[in-house]
Amino acid sequence: MVERLSEAQRTALVELVPEWRAAEGRDAIVRSFRFPDFNAAWGFLSRVALLAEKADHHPEWSNAYNKVEILLTTHDAGGVSRRDVALAQAIDAIAP
Ligand code: H2B
């Protein structure tokens, strides 16, 4: 079972991923991305899917043409956990 973070731990960890913002209405982090076109957005999503599968941690996301939004939360913990921050860092590393 993945532990949900305390408020202090959460603040400290979320500071490691400054590109991500708090989701509205739920305990989750979100980042928006914009690409030159759909092809680039889809290529990025494919790479994130491979990362997610490897980490056994799956994002909620949406895509409209060249825009992608990714939301990370740990369903098993009912909120943000270290696993979300770890995946956010991995996604940041492959983001344009
Ligand atoms: N992804 C996310 N985002 N949160 C989870 O709690 C989660 C997951 N749990 N991927 C994993 C899979 C779990 O259900 C399986 C059994 O490992």
Short mmCIF file of C-alpha atoms and ligand atoms in Angstrom, two decimals:
data_model
loop_
_atom_site.label_atom_id
_atom_site.label_comp_id
_atom_site.label_asym_id
_atom_site.label_seq_id
_atom_site.Cartn_x
_atom_site.Cartn_y
_atom_site.Cartn_z
CA MET A 1 0.00 0.00 0.00
CA VAL A 2 1.36 3.38 -0.99
CA GLU A 3 1.25 5.99 1.75
CA ARG A 4 -0.59 9.20 1.24
CA LEU A 5 1.66 12.15 2.07
CA SER A 6 1.29 14.37 5.11
CA GLU A 7 0.80 18.07 4.39
CA ALA A 8 4.47 18.84 5.17
CA GLN A 9 5.81 15.95 3.09
CA ARG A 10 3.49 16.88 0.28
CA THR A 11 4.68 20.50 0.20
CA ALA A 12 8.33 19.44 0.20
CA LEU A 13 7.88 16.83 -2.52
CA VAL A 14 5.67 18.91 -4.79
CA GLU A 15 8.34 21.64 -4.70
CA LEU A 16 10.56 19.19 -6.60
CA VAL A 17 8.22 19.45 -9.61
CA PRO A 18 7.52 23.19 -9.99
CA GLU A 19 6.02 22.77 -13.47
CA TRP A 20 3.10 20.90 -11.91
CA ARG A 21 0.15 22.61 -10.25
CA ALA A 22 -2.43 21.39 -7.77
CA ALA A 23 -5.55 19.99 -9.42
CA GLU A 24 -8.84 21.69 -8.68
CA GLY A 25 -11.16 19.76 -6.41
CA ARG A 26 -8.96 16.72 -5.86
CA ASP A 27 -5.66 15.70 -4.35
CA ALA A 28 -3.65 15.46 -7.55
CA ILE A 29 -1.00 17.30 -9.57
CA VAL A 30 -1.48 18.47 -13.15
CA ARG A 31 0.72 19.72 -15.96
CA SER A 32 -0.28 21.04 -19.37
CA PHE A 33 1.88 20.64 -22.46
CA ARG A 34 1.65 22.13 -25.92
CA PHE A 35 3.28 20.74 -29.05
CA PRO A 36 3.75 21.91 -32.64
CA ASP A 37 1.07 19.47 -33.85
CA PHE A 38 -0.87 16.30 -33.08
CA ASN A 39 1.93 14.05 -34.26
CA ALA A 40 4.33 15.50 -31.69
CA ALA A 41 1.70 15.34 -28.93
CA TRP A 42 0.93 11.71 -29.71
CA GLY A 43 4.62 10.77 -29.81
CA PHE A 44 5.05 12.32 -26.36
CA LEU A 45 2.00 10.43 -25.00
CA SER A 46 3.44 7.18 -26.32
CA ARG A 47 6.70 7.80 -24.49
CA VAL A 48 4.83 8.67 -21.28
CA ALA A 49 2.75 5.49 -21.65
CA LEU A 50 5.93 3.40 -21.76
CA LEU A 51 7.30 5.17 -18.67
CA ALA A 52 4.00 4.69 -16.85
CA GLU A 53 3.80 1.02 -17.70
CA LYS A 54 7.35 0.47 -16.52
CA ALA A 55 6.57 2.24 -13.23
CA ASP A 56 3.19 0.48 -12.91
CA HIS A 57 1.72 3.91 -12.28
CA HIS A 58 -0.86 5.26 -14.65
CA PRO A 59 -1.72 8.87 -15.38
CA GLU A 60 -5.11 10.32 -16.18
CA TRP A 61 -4.71 12.44 -19.29
CA SER A 62 -6.44 14.23 -22.09
CA ASN A 63 -5.35 15.29 -25.54
CA ALA A 64 -6.89 17.69 -28.00
CA TYR A 65 -4.83 18.15 -31.17
CA ASN A 66 -1.52 19.65 -29.96
CA LYS A 67 -2.50 20.01 -26.28
CA VAL A 68 -1.95 17.41 -23.59
CA GLU A 69 -2.91 17.56 -19.94
CA ILE A 70 -1.64 14.97 -17.49
CA LEU A 71 -3.03 14.45 -13.99
CA LEU A 72 -1.21 12.34 -11.43
CA THR A 73 -2.70 10.93 -8.26
CA THR A 74 -2.37 7.61 -6.49
CA HIS A 75 -5.72 5.86 -6.47
CA ASP A 76 -4.49 3.29 -3.97
CA ALA A 77 -3.59 6.09 -1.53
CA GLY A 78 -6.50 8.42 -2.28
CA GLY A 79 -4.20 11.31 -3.10
CA VAL A 80 -0.72 12.44 -4.05
CA SER A 81 2.09 10.05 -3.13
CA ARG A 82 5.81 9.76 -3.82
CA ARG A 83 4.97 7.68 -6.87
CA ASP A 84 3.24 10.67 -8.47
CA VAL A 85 6.22 12.91 -7.87
CA ALA A 86 8.58 10.24 -9.23
CA LEU A 87 6.51 9.86 -12.41
CA ALA A 88 6.21 13.66 -12.76
CA GLN A 89 10.02 13.88 -12.65
CA ALA A 90 10.34 11.14 -15.27
CA ILE A 91 7.80 12.93 -17.50
CA ASP A 92 9.61 16.26 -17.03
CA ALA A 93 12.81 14.58 -18.20
CA ILE A 94 11.26 13.69 -21.58
CA ALA A 95 9.08 16.81 -21.96
CA PRO A 96 10.08 19.23 -24.72
N1 H2B B 1 -1.71 4.21 -11.08
C1 H2B B 1 -2.09 5.24 -10.35
N2 H2B B 1 -2.03 6.47 -10.85
N3 H2B B 1 -2.49 5.07 -9.09
C2 H2B B 1 -2.55 3.87 -8.52
O1 H2B B 1 -2.95 3.76 -7.36
C3 H2B B 1 -2.16 2.75 -9.29
C4 H2B B 1 -1.75 2.97 -10.62
N4 H2B B 1 -2.14 1.53 -8.81
N5 H2B B 1 -1.40 1.95 -11.41
C5 H2B B 1 -1.55 0.43 -9.48
C6 H2B B 1 -1.57 0.58 -10.97
C7 H2B B 1 -2.22 -0.84 -8.97
O2 H2B B 1 -3.62 -0.80 -9.16
C8 H2B B 1 -1.69 -2.10 -9.60
C9 H2B B 1 -2.37 -3.31 -9.01
O3 H2B B 1 -0.33 -2.16 -9.38
#
